Amino acid sequence: MGAMSVRTESTAPHRAGFACFVGRPNAGKSTLTNALVGTKVAITSNRPQTTRHTVRGIVHRPDAQLVLVDTPGLHKPRTLLGERLNDVVRTTWSEVDVIGFCLPADQKLGPGDRYIAAELAAIKKTPKVAIVTKTDLVDSKALATQLIAIDQLGKELGIEWAEIIPVSAVGDKQVSLLADLLVPLLPESPALYPEGDLTDEPEQVMVAELIREAALEGVRDELPHSIAVVVEEMLPREDRPADKPLLDIHANVYIERPSQKGIIIGPKGKRLKEVGTKSRKHIEALLGTPVFLDLHVKVAKDWQRDPKQLRKLGF
């Protein structure tokens, strides 16, 4: 009876670790996170700078666990908030196991991309993968040109790309291939989070983000980042039968100046009502329970420039 050696999948070492996607605003980072995790976790929005908090999505696989850390966009700081964000970003980059640099296929490499790439080049140890997003928007010739440009950019700055991967999160094309290529770059490790977790973001922060996204919806041009949302409390309503629970959420929408109050509230409170209705639907979907949402608009003078306010608002 000869000895047989059959190498099964399960003998390959399990890997687990952290990855973060970087790229200028609208490079497709959140969309990619959602496609990989398979659930809406990060806040996607068609406007830059809405993902402020580190929302992590978790990709569970039999052979690996990939924890996605969604850093805010790195940008040239104009305010104290900007500098804080940049510090957070750099710290995150040096702590993760792999960095995915997202570059949209439909836009030529610009100064914003170079700025980020130069910062990435300074972080020597972490492996870097260039991810060409939104490939569904271009033909193969344009895609080839972009791939060459990215390769070139790496050579110029001394970045050794571990991989250059074209993906389209919208068409789900190659999203699983992306996971296949990221996993080998992670350290050998048992799973870091229990199976059911998709995100370790505290629910209150995610709820605040959903409200903030709804509040920004129609008024981005007038109030691009001067909105912060703080969830003051989330409590199950007492005296409710077990099969009809209700969660009370009290939240404040902070703006910088009294003149912005009218914009958010709208004529006869119509705008704020819409914000409430819209975000409530998303919150209920997220938490899987009926919600009573109590929203108030408050003025926090120039909060973006005031360290004390920034701390209070969670930055």
mmCIF file of C-alpha atoms in Angstrom:
data_model
loop_
_atom_site.group_PDB
_atom_site.id
_atom_site.type_symbol
_atom_site.label_atom_id
_atom_site.label_comp_id
_atom_site.label_asym_id
_atom_site.label_seq_id
_atom_site.Cartn_x
_atom_site.Cartn_y
_atom_site.Cartn_z
ATOM 1 C CA MET A 1 0.000 0.000 0.000
ATOM 2 C CA GLY A 2 1.897 3.077 -1.192
ATOM 3 C CA ALA A 3 1.650 6.276 0.834
ATOM 4 C CA MET A 4 -0.460 8.914 -0.802
ATOM 5 C CA SER A 5 0.024 12.577 -0.299
ATOM 6 C CA VAL A 6 -3.004 14.640 -1.128
ATOM 7 C CA ARG A 7 -2.586 18.314 -0.364
ATOM 8 C CA THR A 8 -6.002 19.651 0.497
ATOM 9 C CA GLU A 9 -7.010 23.286 0.539
ATOM 10 C CA SER A 10 -7.321 23.341 4.319
ATOM 11 C CA THR A 11 -3.599 22.727 4.859
ATOM 12 C CA ALA A 12 -2.700 26.067 3.282
ATOM 13 C CA PRO A 13 -2.049 28.530 6.103
ATOM 14 C CA HIS A 14 -4.957 30.774 7.032
ATOM 15 C CA ARG A 15 -4.162 34.430 6.510
ATOM 16 C CA ALA A 16 -5.715 37.492 8.055
ATOM 17 C CA GLY A 17 -4.882 41.152 8.048
ATOM 18 C CA PHE A 18 -5.747 44.708 7.204
ATOM 19 C CA ALA A 19 -5.946 46.461 3.875
ATOM 20 C CA CYS A 20 -6.858 50.010 3.077
ATOM 21 C CA PHE A 21 -7.842 51.620 -0.175
ATOM 22 C CA VAL A 22 -6.506 55.043 -0.941
ATOM 23 C CA GLY A 23 -7.029 57.373 -3.829
ATOM 24 C CA ARG A 24 -8.331 60.806 -4.510
ATOM 25 C CA PRO A 25 -12.006 61.514 -3.806
ATOM 26 C CA ASN A 26 -14.342 59.589 -6.128
ATOM 27 C CA ALA A 27 -11.682 57.071 -7.095
ATOM 28 C CA GLY A 28 -14.197 54.331 -6.232
ATOM 29 C CA LYS A 29 -12.833 53.324 -2.813
ATOM 30 C CA SER A 30 -16.147 52.923 -0.978
ATOM 31 C CA THR A 31 -17.829 51.198 -3.908
ATOM 32 C CA LEU A 32 -14.984 48.706 -4.006
ATOM 33 C CA THR A 33 -15.221 48.105 -0.250
ATOM 34 C CA ASN A 34 -18.943 47.417 -0.603
ATOM 35 C CA ALA A 35 -18.438 45.083 -3.558
ATOM 36 C CA LEU A 36 -15.833 43.064 -1.662
ATOM 37 C CA VAL A 37 -17.796 42.836 1.564
ATOM 38 C CA GLY A 38 -21.081 42.340 -0.256
ATOM 39 C CA THR A 39 -23.080 44.757 1.900
ATOM 40 C CA LYS A 40 -23.331 48.497 2.014
ATOM 41 C CA VAL A 41 -20.933 49.488 4.787
ATOM 42 C CA ALA A 42 -18.898 52.470 3.752
ATOM 43 C CA ILE A 43 -20.834 55.557 2.827
ATOM 44 C CA THR A 44 -20.811 55.982 -0.934
ATOM 45 C CA SER A 45 -21.640 59.393 -2.201
ATOM 46 C CA ASN A 46 -21.010 61.173 -5.435
ATOM 47 C CA ARG A 47 -19.070 63.868 -3.656
ATOM 48 C CA PRO A 48 -15.635 63.822 -2.009
ATOM 49 C CA GLN A 49 -14.866 63.759 1.707
ATOM 50 C CA THR A 50 -17.882 61.998 3.109
ATOM 51 C CA THR A 51 -16.140 58.960 4.541
ATOM 52 C CA ARG A 52 -14.725 60.589 7.636
ATOM 53 C CA HIS A 53 -14.537 57.695 10.025
ATOM 54 C CA THR A 54 -12.610 54.519 9.688
ATOM 55 C CA VAL A 55 -15.375 52.237 8.514
ATOM 56 C CA ARG A 56 -14.054 48.718 8.218
ATOM 57 C CA GLY A 57 -15.618 46.076 6.073
ATOM 58 C CA ILE A 58 -14.652 42.455 6.614
ATOM 59 C CA VAL A 59 -14.267 39.908 3.835
ATOM 60 C CA HIS A 60 -14.669 36.371 5.233
ATOM 61 C CA ARG A 61 -13.194 33.523 3.202
ATOM 62 C CA PRO A 62 -12.410 29.916 4.120
ATOM 63 C CA ASP A 63 -8.682 30.605 3.660
ATOM 64 C CA ALA A 64 -8.485 34.171 4.868
ATOM 65 C CA GLN A 65 -10.031 37.189 6.464
ATOM 66 C CA LEU A 66 -9.438 40.558 4.901
ATOM 67 C CA VAL A 67 -10.300 43.555 7.047
ATOM 68 C CA LEU A 68 -10.793 46.725 5.016
ATOM 69 C CA VAL A 69 -9.952 49.962 6.717
ATOM 70 C CA ASP A 70 -11.520 52.851 4.893
ATOM 71 C CA THR A 71 -9.343 55.895 5.474
ATOM 72 C CA PRO A 72 -10.591 59.354 4.596
ATOM 73 C CA GLY A 73 -9.079 60.851 1.456
ATOM 74 C CA LEU A 74 -5.667 62.413 1.832
ATOM 75 C CA HIS A 75 -5.677 65.976 0.622
ATOM 76 C CA LYS A 76 -3.663 69.138 1.042
ATOM 77 C CA PRO A 77 -4.893 70.438 4.391
ATOM 78 C CA ARG A 78 -6.688 73.762 4.462
ATOM 79 C CA THR A 79 -8.063 73.535 7.952
ATOM 80 C CA LEU A 80 -7.236 71.924 11.255
ATOM 81 C CA LEU A 81 -9.703 69.165 10.347
ATOM 82 C CA GLY A 82 -7.715 68.583 7.142
ATOM 83 C CA GLU A 83 -4.456 68.220 9.066
ATOM 84 C CA ARG A 84 -6.071 65.835 11.542
ATOM 85 C CA LEU A 85 -7.396 63.712 8.699
ATOM 86 C CA ASN A 86 -3.977 63.575 7.079
ATOM 87 C CA ASP A 87 -2.330 62.402 10.308
ATOM 88 C CA VAL A 88 -4.972 59.707 10.681
ATOM 89 C CA VAL A 89 -4.336 58.618 7.101
ATOM 90 C CA ARG A 90 -0.568 58.354 7.429
ATOM 91 C CA THR A 91 -0.834 56.434 10.693
ATOM 92 C CA THR A 92 -3.315 54.020 9.117
ATOM 93 C CA TRP A 93 -1.117 53.463 6.062
ATOM 94 C CA SER A 94 1.867 52.481 8.116
ATOM 95 C CA GLU A 95 -0.176 50.058 10.230
ATOM 96 C CA VAL A 96 -1.987 48.049 7.544
ATOM 97 C CA ASP A 97 -0.668 44.937 5.780
ATOM 98 C CA VAL A 98 -1.434 46.060 2.240
ATOM 99 C CA ILE A 99 -2.459 49.312 0.557
ATOM 100 C CA GLY A 100 -4.650 49.404 -2.538
ATOM 101 C CA PHE A 101 -4.193 52.614 -4.538
ATOM 102 C CA CYS A 102 -7.400 53.251 -6.502
ATOM 103 C CA LEU A 103 -7.091 55.048 -9.818
ATOM 104 C CA PRO A 104 -10.177 55.507 -11.999
ATOM 105 C CA ALA A 105 -9.733 54.151 -15.522
ATOM 106 C CA ASP A 106 -11.664 57.032 -17.047
ATOM 107 C CA GLN A 107 -9.465 59.859 -15.731
ATOM 108 C CA LYS A 108 -5.872 60.656 -16.645
ATOM 109 C CA LEU A 109 -3.422 60.570 -13.754
ATOM 110 C CA GLY A 110 -3.449 64.023 -12.227
ATOM 111 C CA PRO A 111 -1.618 66.044 -9.568
ATOM 112 C CA GLY A 112 -3.914 64.589 -6.883
ATOM 113 C CA ASP A 113 -2.816 61.059 -7.802
ATOM 114 C CA ARG A 114 0.841 62.079 -7.829
ATOM 115 C CA TYR A 115 0.500 63.710 -4.427
ATOM 116 C CA ILE A 116 -0.881 60.490 -2.947
ATOM 117 C CA ALA A 117 1.627 58.297 -4.815
ATOM 118 C CA ALA A 118 4.528 60.382 -3.481
ATOM 119 C CA GLU A 119 3.174 59.937 0.051
ATOM 120 C CA LEU A 120 2.832 56.187 -0.569
ATOM 121 C CA ALA A 121 6.401 55.980 -1.843
ATOM 122 C CA ALA A 122 7.554 57.251 1.557
ATOM 123 C CA ILE A 123 5.945 54.274 3.300
ATOM 124 C CA LYS A 124 8.502 51.677 2.364
ATOM 125 C CA LYS A 125 7.520 48.458 4.082
ATOM 126 C CA THR A 126 3.829 48.092 3.218
ATOM 127 C CA PRO A 127 3.092 46.266 -0.075
ATOM 128 C CA LYS A 128 1.134 48.404 -2.528
ATOM 129 C CA VAL A 129 -1.332 47.270 -5.174
ATOM 130 C CA ALA A 130 -2.531 49.627 -7.909
ATOM 131 C CA ILE A 131 -6.237 49.082 -8.535
ATOM 132 C CA VAL A 132 -7.674 50.535 -11.713
ATOM 133 C CA THR A 133 -11.351 51.158 -10.943
ATOM 134 C CA LYS A 134 -14.373 51.936 -13.136
ATOM 135 C CA THR A 135 -13.007 49.874 -16.031
ATOM 136 C CA ASP A 136 -16.581 49.489 -17.303
ATOM 137 C CA LEU A 137 -16.390 53.145 -18.422
ATOM 138 C CA VAL A 138 -13.521 52.766 -20.927
ATOM 139 C CA ASP A 139 -12.488 50.662 -23.933
ATOM 140 C CA SER A 140 -9.518 48.301 -23.882
ATOM 141 C CA LYS A 141 -7.190 50.782 -25.589
ATOM 142 C CA ALA A 142 -7.803 53.496 -22.972
ATOM 143 C CA LEU A 143 -7.383 50.882 -20.234
ATOM 144 C CA ALA A 144 -4.024 49.740 -21.649
ATOM 145 C CA THR A 145 -2.816 53.360 -21.751
ATOM 146 C CA GLN A 146 -3.827 53.833 -18.103
ATOM 147 C CA LEU A 147 -2.047 50.630 -17.018
ATOM 148 C CA ILE A 148 1.163 51.784 -18.705
ATOM 149 C CA ALA A 149 0.860 55.243 -17.085
ATOM 150 C CA ILE A 150 0.483 53.655 -13.631
ATOM 151 C CA ASP A 151 3.460 51.370 -14.196
ATOM 152 C CA GLN A 152 5.445 54.441 -15.254
ATOM 153 C CA LEU A 153 4.344 56.433 -12.196
ATOM 154 C CA GLY A 154 5.605 53.628 -9.960
ATOM 155 C CA LYS A 155 8.994 53.594 -11.709
ATOM 156 C CA GLU A 156 9.339 57.390 -11.396
ATOM 157 C CA LEU A 157 8.641 57.398 -7.673
ATOM 158 C CA GLY A 158 10.377 54.142 -6.816
ATOM 159 C CA ILE A 159 7.178 52.293 -5.924
ATOM 160 C CA GLU A 160 7.266 48.577 -6.621
ATOM 161 C CA TRP A 161 3.616 47.664 -7.325
ATOM 162 C CA ALA A 162 2.868 44.186 -5.957
ATOM 163 C CA GLU A 163 0.112 44.004 -8.596
ATOM 164 C CA ILE A 164 -1.691 46.285 -11.035
ATOM 165 C CA ILE A 165 -5.300 45.123 -11.196
ATOM 166 C CA PRO A 166 -8.168 46.450 -13.340
ATOM 167 C CA VAL A 167 -11.598 46.077 -11.696
ATOM 168 C CA SER A 168 -15.159 47.159 -12.167
ATOM 169 C CA ALA A 169 -16.994 46.994 -8.868
ATOM 170 C CA VAL A 170 -20.240 47.883 -10.596
ATOM 171 C CA GLY A 171 -20.085 44.881 -12.896
ATOM 172 C CA ASP A 172 -18.541 42.768 -10.092
ATOM 173 C CA LYS A 173 -15.885 41.941 -12.666
ATOM 174 C CA GLN A 174 -12.731 40.752 -11.045
ATOM 175 C CA VAL A 175 -13.705 41.834 -7.548
ATOM 176 C CA SER A 176 -13.113 38.295 -6.308
ATOM 177 C CA LEU A 177 -9.864 38.183 -8.291
ATOM 178 C CA LEU A 178 -8.834 41.308 -6.390
ATOM 179 C CA ALA A 179 -9.472 39.488 -3.105
ATOM 180 C CA ASP A 180 -7.441 36.514 -4.420
ATOM 181 C CA LEU A 181 -4.499 38.815 -5.092
ATOM 182 C CA LEU A 182 -4.722 40.739 -1.807
ATOM 183 C CA VAL A 183 -4.927 37.633 0.411
ATOM 184 C CA PRO A 184 -1.365 36.308 -0.264
ATOM 185 C CA LEU A 185 -0.023 39.704 0.861
ATOM 186 C CA LEU A 186 -1.533 39.235 4.331
ATOM 187 C CA PRO A 187 0.340 37.643 7.232
ATOM 188 C CA GLU A 188 -0.449 34.096 8.355
ATOM 189 C CA SER A 189 -2.942 34.472 11.177
ATOM 190 C CA PRO A 190 -6.198 33.064 12.505
ATOM 191 C CA ALA A 191 -9.346 35.131 11.852
ATOM 192 C CA LEU A 192 -9.315 38.469 13.687
ATOM 193 C CA TYR A 193 -13.095 38.922 13.861
ATOM 194 C CA PRO A 194 -16.023 36.556 14.405
ATOM 195 C CA GLU A 195 -17.720 35.211 11.284
ATOM 196 C CA GLY A 196 -20.863 37.344 11.456
ATOM 197 C CA ASP A 197 -19.100 40.689 11.607
ATOM 198 C CA LEU A 198 -19.200 42.813 8.490
ATOM 199 C CA THR A 199 -17.978 45.959 10.137
ATOM 200 C CA ASP A 200 -16.633 46.765 13.573
ATOM 201 C CA GLU A 201 -17.748 50.362 13.312
ATOM 202 C CA PRO A 202 -19.884 51.234 16.341
ATOM 203 C CA GLU A 203 -23.497 51.412 15.227
ATOM 204 C CA GLN A 204 -23.877 54.983 16.434
ATOM 205 C CA VAL A 205 -21.142 56.194 14.125
ATOM 206 C CA MET A 206 -22.660 54.407 11.141
ATOM 207 C CA VAL A 207 -26.077 55.856 11.970
ATOM 208 C CA ALA A 208 -24.534 59.331 12.185
ATOM 209 C CA GLU A 209 -22.918 58.795 8.777
ATOM 210 C CA LEU A 210 -26.232 57.744 7.211
ATOM 211 C CA ILE A 211 -27.931 60.870 8.574
ATOM 212 C CA ARG A 212 -25.055 63.015 7.384
ATOM 213 C CA GLU A 213 -25.247 61.492 3.913
ATOM 214 C CA ALA A 214 -28.982 62.192 3.710
ATOM 215 C CA ALA A 215 -28.499 65.729 5.018
ATOM 216 C CA LEU A 216 -25.883 66.459 2.363
ATOM 217 C CA GLU A 217 -27.950 64.996 -0.451
ATOM 218 C CA GLY A 218 -29.535 68.126 -1.921
ATOM 219 C CA VAL A 219 -27.328 70.848 -0.479
ATOM 220 C CA ARG A 220 -23.767 69.778 -1.141
ATOM 221 C CA ASP A 221 -22.908 72.852 -3.141
ATOM 222 C CA GLU A 222 -23.986 75.201 -0.394
ATOM 223 C CA LEU A 223 -22.639 73.200 2.563
ATOM 224 C CA PRO A 224 -20.007 70.783 1.326
ATOM 225 C CA HIS A 225 -18.430 69.762 4.626
ATOM 226 C CA SER A 226 -19.971 72.068 7.146
ATOM 227 C CA ILE A 227 -22.247 69.351 8.469
ATOM 228 C CA ALA A 228 -21.403 67.058 11.363
ATOM 229 C CA VAL A 229 -23.869 64.649 12.946
ATOM 230 C CA VAL A 230 -23.736 63.400 16.504
ATOM 231 C CA VAL A 231 -26.049 60.627 17.684
ATOM 232 C CA GLU A 232 -26.792 61.637 21.271
ATOM 233 C CA GLU A 233 -28.554 58.412 22.205
ATOM 234 C CA MET A 234 -29.997 55.199 20.833
ATOM 235 C CA LEU A 235 -32.399 53.485 23.215
ATOM 236 C CA PRO A 236 -34.988 50.747 22.783
ATOM 237 C CA ARG A 237 -38.445 52.234 23.550
ATOM 238 C CA GLU A 238 -39.754 50.807 26.822
ATOM 239 C CA ASP A 239 -43.132 49.057 27.177
ATOM 240 C CA ARG A 240 -43.014 47.639 23.641
ATOM 241 C CA PRO A 241 -44.035 44.015 22.997
ATOM 242 C CA ALA A 242 -41.041 41.856 22.060
ATOM 243 C CA ASP A 243 -42.331 41.337 18.519
ATOM 244 C CA LYS A 244 -42.809 45.095 17.941
ATOM 245 C CA PRO A 245 -39.600 46.746 19.094
ATOM 246 C CA LEU A 246 -38.875 50.414 18.403
ATOM 247 C CA LEU A 247 -35.513 52.092 18.661
ATOM 248 C CA ASP A 248 -35.464 55.765 19.641
ATOM 249 C CA ILE A 249 -32.586 57.674 18.064
ATOM 250 C CA HIS A 250 -31.882 61.270 19.052
ATOM 251 C CA ALA A 251 -29.395 63.022 16.807
ATOM 252 C CA ASN A 252 -28.091 66.534 16.299
ATOM 253 C CA VAL A 253 -27.064 67.900 12.934
ATOM 254 C CA TYR A 254 -24.383 70.538 13.542
ATOM 255 C CA ILE A 255 -23.704 73.343 11.105
ATOM 256 C CA GLU A 256 -21.204 76.165 11.380
ATOM 257 C CA ARG A 257 -23.346 79.267 10.959
ATOM 258 C CA PRO A 258 -26.901 80.314 11.761
ATOM 259 C CA SER A 259 -27.408 81.261 8.083
ATOM 260 C CA GLN A 260 -27.023 77.580 7.144
ATOM 261 C CA LYS A 261 -29.883 76.536 9.372
ATOM 262 C CA GLY A 262 -32.555 77.519 6.880
ATOM 263 C CA ILE A 263 -30.842 75.586 4.116
ATOM 264 C CA ILE A 264 -30.926 72.351 6.122
ATOM 265 C CA ILE A 265 -34.417 72.824 7.564
ATOM 266 C CA GLY A 266 -35.963 74.075 4.316
ATOM 267 C CA PRO A 267 -39.249 75.929 3.855
ATOM 268 C CA LYS A 268 -41.687 74.888 6.634
ATOM 269 C CA GLY A 269 -39.235 72.204 7.759
ATOM 270 C CA LYS A 270 -39.747 70.240 4.532
ATOM 271 C CA ARG A 271 -36.055 69.537 3.876
ATOM 272 C CA LEU A 272 -35.346 68.258 7.384
ATOM 273 C CA LYS A 273 -38.397 65.979 7.178
ATOM 274 C CA GLU A 274 -37.045 64.479 3.939
ATOM 275 C CA VAL A 275 -33.640 63.994 5.559
ATOM 276 C CA GLY A 276 -35.347 62.212 8.449
ATOM 277 C CA THR A 277 -37.448 59.954 6.241
ATOM 278 C CA LYS A 278 -34.584 59.062 3.972
ATOM 279 C CA SER A 279 -32.005 58.346 6.662
ATOM 280 C CA ARG A 280 -34.556 56.447 8.761
ATOM 281 C CA LYS A 281 -35.090 53.961 5.915
ATOM 282 C CA HIS A 282 -31.329 53.372 5.637
ATOM 283 C CA ILE A 283 -30.922 53.081 9.412
ATOM 284 C CA GLU A 284 -33.764 50.577 9.661
ATOM 285 C CA ALA A 285 -32.173 48.539 6.884
ATOM 286 C CA LEU A 286 -28.806 48.688 8.644
ATOM 287 C CA LEU A 287 -30.051 47.781 12.115
ATOM 288 C CA GLY A 288 -32.945 45.573 11.069
ATOM 289 C CA THR A 289 -35.391 47.226 13.453
ATOM 290 C CA PRO A 290 -38.060 49.960 13.268
ATOM 291 C CA VAL A 291 -36.691 53.347 14.284
ATOM 292 C CA PHE A 292 -38.111 56.574 15.650
ATOM 293 C CA LEU A 293 -35.710 59.310 14.586
ATOM 294 C CA ASP A 294 -35.615 62.630 16.387
ATOM 295 C CA LEU A 295 -33.467 65.178 14.517
ATOM 296 C CA HIS A 296 -32.398 68.628 15.642
ATOM 297 C CA VAL A 297 -30.302 71.198 13.830
ATOM 298 C CA LYS A 298 -27.778 73.097 15.959
ATOM 299 C CA VAL A 299 -25.152 75.685 15.274
ATOM 300 C CA ALA A 300 -21.591 74.876 16.418
ATOM 301 C CA LYS A 301 -19.678 77.979 15.413
ATOM 302 C CA ASP A 302 -16.820 77.249 12.991
ATOM 303 C CA TRP A 303 -16.444 73.713 14.282
ATOM 304 C CA GLN A 304 -13.938 72.761 11.589
ATOM 305 C CA ARG A 305 -11.355 75.137 13.041
ATOM 306 C CA ASP A 306 -11.941 74.631 16.731
ATOM 307 C CA PRO A 307 -10.048 71.770 18.420
ATOM 308 C CA LYS A 308 -12.513 71.578 21.312
ATOM 309 C CA GLN A 309 -15.519 71.257 18.990
ATOM 310 C CA LEU A 310 -13.641 68.784 16.789
ATOM 311 C CA ARG A 311 -13.051 66.545 19.816
ATOM 312 C CA LYS A 312 -16.671 66.794 20.846
ATOM 313 C CA LEU A 313 -17.823 65.888 17.342
ATOM 314 C CA GLY A 314 -15.551 62.860 17.325
ATOM 315 C CA PHE A 315 -12.591 63.916 15.179
#
